[in-house]
Amino acid sequence: MPQPAPASRAIPPEPYISVIIPVFNEEENLQELGERLVRTLTGLGRAFEIIFVDDGSTDRSWEILTELCHPSGQRYPEHVQIRALQFHRNFGQHQAIFAGFQAARGQVMVTLDADLQNPPEEIPKLVAKLEEGYDTVGGWRENRQDSWFRKLPSFSINYLMSKVTGVKLRDYGCMLRAYRREVVDSINQCQESSSFIPALANLYARRVAEIPVGHAERQRGQSKYSLFKLIRLNFDLMTGFSNLPIHMVGLMGITIALLGLLFGLFLFIRRLFVGPEVGGVFTLFAILFVFVGLNTLALALVGAYVGRIYKEVRQRPRFVIRQTLGADEGKVCVGGGPGS
Ligand code: UDP
Ligand code: MG
């Protein structure tokens, strides 16, 4: 019986969903992640692409991603579009997502971690919610499987972000999120070099929703966030998204100055009625030290803002892409600034 002629490779459809995954030394998780993603997204019945952004991994992650993009055997059906970008070095999780956003072609963008802590099976729920008319949908890790040591900095991030962006969310740290193309286009216009994507999205989204999603313990590999990195992230967020800290310090300064003035007045009146007293000099020294401490604190905060201005003015490239697989194959991009 004659065999049907093999169909010529069709032009892959324009993706409706782009899934963006930052990867930093996740060699043990990528294979399973790829399989689960393809299964889930195929089940959705919409054209999709998966974009892995290797954030300067030093393990075998890139080799595994290469195999996923160019399988030696015919592994996935033709509708499956897997792409990968490789950073020149480690630029950070959020920069990796920025790069993915710039490369993505879908109308709906979904981000998730590569470590399987965010189950890919939750993506259809996020997309369905987005299609109800929301601009971004965040996952909220109802049963978060992380240590207290890891959860504590997240509490402060949630509190800070809810206050400074004015959008109260339970879980800013969960990267299992869906965004509409328009929101991502606005995010892509942001030139700043240190940022936090869920907070940035809230600046541009009109309707924001949050739905509970599952969360698994990290099975393989280690968290890439040290305590130092988390503290830096908190500090970055505070100075990056609001002038509130500097206002608080200003308010504190005024209050303490007023109290100092009242205390000085009290000492003066006391001196008029009771007479000079040696202990009073020490009290004034104590007040002086309070002021010196306050000045230093204020100076440090002003310095932090000046530092940020300096960073932005320099307009350094946020990342350097070394290689691209899949669509845009071979394209090398130095810069990665929006619109570049
Ligand atoms: N990640 C990254 N660059 C980094 C740190 C992390 O691309 O510098 C990726 C990491 O591979 C994972 C995701 O960001 O896919 C979240 O990282 P991790 O699981 O270590 O963070 P945690 O779950 O502890 O918040
Ligand atoms: Mg994790």
Tab-separated table of C-alpha atoms and ligand atoms in Angstrom:
chain	number	residue	atom	x	y	z
A	1	MET	CA	0.000	0.000	0.000
A	2	PRO	CA	1.475	3.391	-0.931
A	3	GLN	CA	2.454	5.507	2.034
A	4	PRO	CA	1.103	9.059	2.133
A	5	ALA	CA	3.802	11.612	1.297
A	6	PRO	CA	5.168	13.246	4.437
A	7	ALA	CA	3.570	16.624	4.904
A	8	SER	CA	6.001	19.510	4.454
A	9	ARG	CA	6.659	21.211	7.763
A	10	ALA	CA	3.840	23.684	8.177
A	11	ILE	CA	4.518	27.252	9.299
A	12	PRO	CA	3.757	27.164	13.013
A	13	PRO	CA	0.699	29.183	13.973
A	14	GLU	CA	1.009	32.549	15.667
A	15	PRO	CA	0.948	31.674	19.370
A	16	TYR	CA	-1.934	32.802	21.508
A	17	ILE	CA	-0.193	31.899	24.760
A	18	SER	CA	3.485	32.544	25.480
A	19	VAL	CA	4.876	30.835	28.540
A	20	ILE	CA	8.055	32.445	29.867
A	21	ILE	CA	10.347	30.591	32.223
A	22	PRO	CA	13.535	31.927	33.826
A	23	VAL	CA	16.097	29.202	34.313
A	24	PHE	CA	19.130	29.323	36.543
A	25	ASN	CA	20.844	25.993	37.142
A	26	GLU	CA	17.715	23.867	36.938
A	27	GLU	CA	19.121	20.860	35.052
A	28	GLU	CA	17.198	18.345	37.162
A	29	ASN	CA	13.818	19.959	36.528
A	30	LEU	CA	13.742	20.982	32.873
A	31	GLN	CA	12.876	17.666	31.274
A	32	GLU	CA	9.870	17.056	33.485
A	33	LEU	CA	8.820	20.702	33.246
A	34	GLY	CA	8.903	20.580	29.425
A	35	GLU	CA	6.792	17.442	29.336
A	36	ARG	CA	4.196	18.699	31.810
A	37	LEU	CA	3.959	22.063	30.051
A	38	VAL	CA	3.450	20.549	26.618
A	39	ARG	CA	0.790	18.190	27.972
A	40	THR	CA	-1.103	20.952	29.769
A	41	LEU	CA	-0.880	23.530	26.983
A	42	THR	CA	-1.847	21.029	24.290
A	43	GLY	CA	-4.907	20.235	26.398
A	44	LEU	CA	-5.901	23.905	26.253
A	45	GLY	CA	-6.320	23.675	22.495
A	46	ARG	CA	-4.765	27.084	21.738
A	47	ALA	CA	-1.568	27.823	19.810
A	48	PHE	CA	1.267	28.301	22.252
A	49	GLU	CA	4.994	28.834	22.574
A	50	ILE	CA	7.272	28.085	25.490
A	51	ILE	CA	10.211	30.431	25.978
A	52	PHE	CA	12.983	29.386	28.323
A	53	VAL	CA	15.443	32.092	29.332
A	54	ASP	CA	18.673	30.629	30.625
A	55	ASP	CA	19.945	33.184	33.103
A	56	GLY	CA	23.624	32.261	32.826
A	57	SER	CA	23.361	28.706	34.151
A	58	THR	CA	26.624	26.955	34.832
A	59	ASP	CA	25.189	23.425	34.882
A	60	ARG	CA	23.740	21.402	32.004
A	61	SER	CA	20.550	23.499	31.729
A	62	TRP	CA	21.456	24.953	28.329
A	63	GLU	CA	22.235	21.540	26.851
A	64	ILE	CA	18.880	20.268	28.036
A	65	LEU	CA	17.129	23.315	26.594
A	66	THR	CA	18.931	22.790	23.283
A	67	GLU	CA	17.658	19.231	23.246
A	68	LEU	CA	14.127	20.456	24.005
A	69	CYS	CA	14.270	22.968	21.122
A	70	HIS	CA	16.007	20.641	18.677
A	71	PRO	CA	15.115	17.123	19.777
A	72	SER	CA	17.306	14.491	18.184
A	73	GLY	CA	14.277	12.239	17.775
A	74	GLN	CA	10.826	13.562	16.845
A	75	ARG	CA	9.674	14.207	20.375
A	76	TYR	CA	6.883	16.722	20.204
A	77	PRO	CA	4.174	17.281	17.576
A	78	GLU	CA	4.634	20.145	15.129
A	79	HIS	CA	2.342	22.557	16.911
A	80	VAL	CA	4.716	22.635	19.877
A	81	GLN	CA	6.955	25.704	19.664
A	82	ILE	CA	9.780	25.722	22.167
A	83	ARG	CA	12.292	28.536	22.152
A	84	ALA	CA	15.257	29.330	24.343
A	85	LEU	CA	17.416	32.370	24.995
A	86	GLN	CA	20.720	32.228	26.761
A	87	PHE	CA	22.042	35.108	28.830
A	88	HIS	CA	25.727	35.758	28.757
A	89	ARG	CA	25.868	35.585	32.527
A	90	ASN	CA	23.501	35.651	35.491
A	91	PHE	CA	21.414	38.842	35.266
A	92	GLY	CA	18.624	37.826	37.657
A	93	GLN	CA	15.197	36.236	37.478
A	94	HIS	CA	13.325	39.408	36.610
A	95	GLN	CA	15.718	40.395	33.843
A	96	ALA	CA	15.231	36.939	32.381
A	97	ILE	CA	11.461	37.474	32.365
A	98	PHE	CA	11.951	40.896	30.752
A	99	ALA	CA	13.922	39.202	27.981
A	100	GLY	CA	11.185	36.593	27.574
A	101	PHE	CA	8.535	39.337	27.390
A	102	GLN	CA	10.430	41.060	24.603
A	103	ALA	CA	10.727	37.882	22.609
A	104	ALA	CA	7.162	36.638	23.232
A	105	ARG	CA	4.568	36.849	20.462
A	106	GLY	CA	1.423	35.680	22.249
A	107	GLN	CA	-1.634	37.651	23.297
A	108	VAL	CA	-1.505	36.100	26.758
A	109	MET	CA	1.775	35.780	28.622
A	110	VAL	CA	2.246	33.361	31.459
A	111	THR	CA	5.294	33.317	33.708
A	112	LEU	CA	6.308	30.508	36.006
A	113	ASP	CA	9.370	29.179	37.787
A	114	ALA	CA	11.424	26.351	36.349
A	115	ASP	CA	11.743	24.423	39.604
A	116	LEU	CA	8.254	22.812	39.414
A	117	GLN	CA	7.176	24.596	42.598
A	118	ASN	CA	4.515	26.279	40.425
A	119	PRO	CA	2.533	23.391	38.901
A	120	PRO	CA	2.179	23.973	35.132
A	121	GLU	CA	-1.238	22.279	35.389
A	122	GLU	CA	-2.583	25.521	36.934
A	123	ILE	CA	-2.022	27.537	33.730
A	124	PRO	CA	-5.510	26.850	32.248
A	125	LYS	CA	-7.092	28.282	35.417
A	126	LEU	CA	-5.074	31.491	35.079
A	127	VAL	CA	-5.884	31.852	31.383
A	128	ALA	CA	-9.598	31.251	31.996
A	129	LYS	CA	-9.627	33.949	34.680
A	130	LEU	CA	-7.772	36.389	32.403
A	131	GLU	CA	-10.361	35.770	29.707
A	132	GLU	CA	-13.075	36.863	32.114
A	133	GLY	CA	-11.764	40.353	31.391
A	134	TYR	CA	-8.794	40.838	33.703
A	135	ASP	CA	-5.509	42.418	32.651
A	136	THR	CA	-3.349	40.366	34.963
A	137	VAL	CA	-4.081	37.324	37.075
A	138	GLY	CA	-1.737	36.376	39.880
A	139	GLY	CA	-1.408	33.020	41.526
A	140	TRP	CA	-1.673	32.970	45.279
A	141	ARG	CA	0.154	30.105	46.948
A	142	GLU	CA	-2.511	28.966	49.356
A	143	ASN	CA	-0.359	26.226	50.883
A	144	ARG	CA	3.074	27.600	50.352
A	145	GLN	CA	5.672	24.854	50.737
A	146	ASP	CA	8.668	26.938	51.767
A	147	SER	CA	10.558	27.412	54.998
A	148	TRP	CA	9.723	30.253	57.409
A	149	PHE	CA	13.125	31.633	56.634
A	150	ARG	CA	12.046	31.968	52.978
A	151	LYS	CA	8.492	33.104	53.740
A	152	LEU	CA	9.390	35.962	56.071
A	153	PRO	CA	10.990	38.252	53.450
A	154	SER	CA	7.948	37.549	51.248
A	155	PHE	CA	5.592	38.828	53.953
A	156	SER	CA	7.450	42.103	53.974
A	157	ILE	CA	7.450	42.250	50.157
A	158	ASN	CA	3.670	41.717	50.083
A	159	TYR	CA	3.099	44.380	52.693
A	160	LEU	CA	5.408	46.877	51.024
A	161	MET	CA	4.092	46.291	47.528
A	162	SER	CA	0.458	46.478	48.588
A	163	LYS	CA	1.179	49.802	50.281
A	164	VAL	CA	3.273	51.419	47.582
A	165	THR	CA	1.399	50.279	44.472
A	166	GLY	CA	-1.984	50.672	46.127
A	167	VAL	CA	-3.029	47.220	44.858
A	168	LYS	CA	-3.489	44.815	47.725
A	169	LEU	CA	-2.431	41.310	46.769
A	170	ARG	CA	-1.832	38.333	48.997
A	171	ASP	CA	1.149	37.037	47.082
A	172	TYR	CA	3.363	39.337	45.071
A	173	GLY	CA	6.164	36.802	45.126
A	174	CYS	CA	4.344	34.058	43.249
A	175	MET	CA	5.621	34.087	39.696
A	176	LEU	CA	2.855	31.875	38.355
A	177	ARG	CA	0.991	34.741	36.720
A	178	ALA	CA	-0.794	35.633	33.498
A	179	TYR	CA	-0.671	38.991	31.721
A	180	ARG	CA	-2.409	40.476	28.734
A	181	ARG	CA	-0.239	41.547	25.826
A	182	GLU	CA	-1.042	45.261	26.421
A	183	VAL	CA	0.274	45.125	29.994
A	184	VAL	CA	3.452	43.433	28.828
A	185	ASP	CA	3.883	46.047	26.080
A	186	SER	CA	3.844	48.721	28.791
A	187	ILE	CA	6.274	46.756	30.939
A	188	ASN	CA	8.559	46.500	27.927
A	189	GLN	CA	8.668	50.291	27.759
A	190	CYS	CA	10.224	50.499	31.223
A	191	GLN	CA	13.887	51.292	30.962
A	192	GLU	CA	14.772	50.835	34.618
A	193	SER	CA	17.386	48.254	35.309
A	194	SER	CA	16.214	46.823	38.614
A	195	SER	CA	12.577	45.999	38.902
A	196	PHE	CA	9.950	43.601	40.108
A	197	ILE	CA	7.586	42.453	37.397
A	198	PRO	CA	4.365	41.733	39.364
A	199	ALA	CA	4.535	45.223	40.879
A	200	LEU	CA	5.338	46.834	37.550
A	201	ALA	CA	2.370	45.031	35.985
A	202	ASN	CA	0.057	46.441	38.631
A	203	LEU	CA	1.077	49.931	37.605
A	204	TYR	CA	-0.343	49.289	34.123
A	205	ALA	CA	-3.165	46.807	34.696
A	206	ARG	CA	-6.662	48.128	35.180
A	207	ARG	CA	-8.292	44.939	36.404
A	208	VAL	CA	-6.192	42.703	38.604
A	209	ALA	CA	-7.296	39.307	39.907
A	210	GLU	CA	-5.692	36.764	42.181
A	211	ILE	CA	-6.609	33.083	42.341
A	212	PRO	CA	-5.360	30.317	44.639
A	213	VAL	CA	-2.855	27.983	42.999
A	214	GLY	CA	-1.033	24.908	44.199
A	215	HIS	CA	2.547	25.043	45.383
A	216	ALA	CA	4.972	22.176	45.683
A	217	GLU	CA	8.108	21.826	47.708
A	218	ARG	CA	11.296	22.192	45.708
A	219	GLN	CA	12.103	18.579	44.875
A	220	ARG	CA	15.422	19.073	43.145
A	221	GLY	CA	18.091	21.755	43.240
A	222	GLN	CA	18.248	24.631	45.678
A	223	SER	CA	16.574	28.017	46.021
A	224	LYS	CA	18.607	30.637	44.190
A	225	TYR	CA	17.734	33.312	46.727
A	226	SER	CA	20.076	33.849	49.633
A	227	LEU	CA	19.062	36.016	52.589
A	228	PHE	CA	21.312	38.763	51.244
A	229	LYS	CA	19.596	38.649	47.833
A	230	LEU	CA	16.176	38.866	49.514
A	231	ILE	CA	17.150	41.831	51.664
A	232	ARG	CA	18.512	43.551	48.574
A	233	LEU	CA	15.271	42.847	46.730
A	234	ASN	CA	13.227	44.352	49.575
A	235	PHE	CA	15.388	47.452	49.642
A	236	ASP	CA	15.248	47.734	45.868
A	237	LEU	CA	11.473	47.540	45.897
A	238	MET	CA	11.182	50.158	48.581
A	239	THR	CA	13.313	52.677	46.728
A	240	GLY	CA	12.232	51.561	43.274
A	241	PHE	CA	8.507	51.972	43.614
A	242	SER	CA	7.890	54.835	45.973
A	243	ASN	CA	9.101	57.913	47.734
A	244	LEU	CA	7.334	56.767	50.882
A	245	PRO	CA	10.526	55.959	52.826
A	246	ILE	CA	11.947	59.388	52.272
A	247	HIS	CA	8.615	60.944	53.277
A	248	MET	CA	8.607	58.869	56.453
A	249	VAL	CA	12.112	59.981	57.334
A	250	GLY	CA	11.092	63.579	56.673
A	251	LEU	CA	8.099	63.183	58.980
A	252	MET	CA	10.267	61.577	61.643
A	253	GLY	CA	12.743	64.460	61.313
A	254	ILE	CA	10.035	67.072	61.816
A	255	THR	CA	8.592	65.238	64.830
A	256	ILE	CA	11.954	64.846	66.517
A	257	ALA	CA	12.934	68.445	65.765
A	258	LEU	CA	9.683	69.653	67.362
A	259	LEU	CA	10.227	67.437	70.400
A	260	GLY	CA	13.813	68.740	70.669
A	261	LEU	CA	12.555	72.314	70.491
A	262	LEU	CA	9.998	71.665	73.230
A	263	PHE	CA	12.652	69.979	75.365
A	264	GLY	CA	15.029	72.944	74.851
A	265	LEU	CA	12.243	75.308	75.835
A	266	PHE	CA	11.559	73.219	78.937
A	267	LEU	CA	15.274	73.312	79.881
A	268	PHE	CA	15.364	77.088	79.364
A	269	ILE	CA	12.327	77.718	81.547
A	270	ARG	CA	13.652	75.292	84.168
A	271	ARG	CA	16.970	77.169	84.152
A	272	LEU	CA	15.132	80.473	84.742
A	273	PHE	CA	13.322	79.121	87.779
A	274	VAL	CA	15.671	76.438	89.217
A	275	GLY	CA	19.076	77.690	88.031
A	276	PRO	CA	21.928	76.060	85.971
A	277	GLU	CA	22.572	72.369	86.384
A	278	VAL	CA	25.516	70.179	85.156
A	279	GLY	CA	23.303	67.235	84.088
A	280	GLY	CA	21.605	69.450	81.508
A	281	VAL	CA	24.769	69.518	79.335
A	282	PHE	CA	24.696	65.743	79.060
A	283	THR	CA	21.068	65.831	78.080
A	284	LEU	CA	21.918	68.240	75.262
A	285	PHE	CA	24.719	65.934	74.131
A	286	ALA	CA	22.245	63.039	73.990
A	287	ILE	CA	19.906	65.146	71.849
A	288	LEU	CA	22.801	66.057	69.581
A	289	PHE	CA	23.593	62.426	69.016
A	290	VAL	CA	19.987	61.676	68.117
A	291	PHE	CA	20.207	64.396	65.484
A	292	VAL	CA	23.510	63.155	64.150
A	293	GLY	CA	22.044	59.636	63.795
A	294	LEU	CA	18.957	60.997	62.088
A	295	ASN	CA	21.029	63.063	59.689
A	296	THR	CA	23.056	60.064	58.705
A	297	LEU	CA	19.941	58.000	58.108
A	298	ALA	CA	18.400	60.723	55.962
A	299	LEU	CA	21.627	61.091	54.051
A	300	ALA	CA	21.746	57.345	53.417
A	301	LEU	CA	18.234	57.400	51.992
A	302	VAL	CA	18.903	60.393	49.773
A	303	GLY	CA	22.023	58.546	48.683
A	304	ALA	CA	19.930	55.511	47.758
A	305	TYR	CA	17.752	57.601	45.469
A	306	VAL	CA	20.726	59.361	43.930
A	307	GLY	CA	22.229	55.918	43.357
A	308	ARG	CA	19.121	54.876	41.483
A	309	ILE	CA	19.189	58.012	39.329
A	310	TYR	CA	22.806	57.281	38.557
A	311	LYS	CA	21.940	53.758	37.534
A	312	GLU	CA	19.108	54.849	35.256
A	313	VAL	CA	21.072	57.676	33.671
A	314	ARG	CA	23.797	55.263	32.669
A	315	GLN	CA	21.257	53.275	30.627
A	316	ARG	CA	23.408	50.199	30.621
A	317	PRO	CA	22.075	47.227	28.726
A	318	ARG	CA	19.939	45.205	31.096
A	319	PHE	CA	21.164	41.931	29.657
A	320	VAL	CA	23.111	40.430	26.798
A	321	ILE	CA	21.635	37.504	24.895
A	322	ARG	CA	24.247	35.157	23.609
A	323	GLN	CA	22.180	32.693	21.591
A	324	THR	CA	18.625	32.214	20.461
A	325	LEU	CA	16.982	28.952	19.461
A	326	GLY	CA	13.630	28.401	17.765
A	327	ALA	CA	12.136	31.486	16.085
A	328	ASP	CA	14.729	34.256	15.539
A	329	GLU	CA	17.397	31.577	15.571
A	330	GLY	CA	20.910	32.895	15.613
A	331	LYS	CA	19.863	36.439	16.446
A	332	VAL	CA	22.255	38.053	18.878
A	333	CYS	CA	21.067	40.936	20.940
A	334	VAL	CA	23.221	43.244	22.949
A	335	GLY	CA	21.235	45.678	24.971
A	336	GLY	CA	17.825	44.302	25.583
A	337	GLY	CA	16.495	47.723	26.390
A	338	PRO	CA	12.830	48.167	25.498
A	339	GLY	CA	12.317	48.589	21.816
A	340	SER	CA	15.852	47.559	21.019
B	1	UDP	N1	16.142	32.285	38.758
B	1	UDP	C1	16.793	32.949	37.733
B	1	UDP	N2	17.864	33.740	38.044
B	1	UDP	C2	18.296	33.931	39.332
B	1	UDP	C3	17.580	33.292	40.369
B	1	UDP	C4	16.529	32.470	40.055
B	1	UDP	O1	16.445	32.795	36.569
B	1	UDP	O2	19.263	34.670	39.519
B	1	UDP	C5	15.009	31.404	38.425
B	1	UDP	C6	15.085	29.989	38.980
B	1	UDP	O3	15.752	29.124	38.089
B	1	UDP	C7	13.631	29.624	39.124
B	1	UDP	C8	12.977	30.950	39.488
B	1	UDP	O4	13.870	31.963	39.030
B	1	UDP	O5	13.086	29.179	37.909
B	1	UDP	C9	12.717	31.091	40.984
B	1	UDP	O6	13.896	30.852	41.712
B	1	UDP	P1	13.931	29.985	43.069
B	1	UDP	O7	13.075	28.794	42.903
B	1	UDP	O8	15.340	29.742	43.399
B	1	UDP	O9	13.307	31.008	44.080
B	1	UDP	P2	12.309	30.727	45.316
B	1	UDP	O10	11.351	29.631	44.900
B	1	UDP	O11	13.160	30.356	46.449
B	1	UDP	O12	11.615	32.041	45.479
B	2	MG	MG	11.425	28.017	43.834
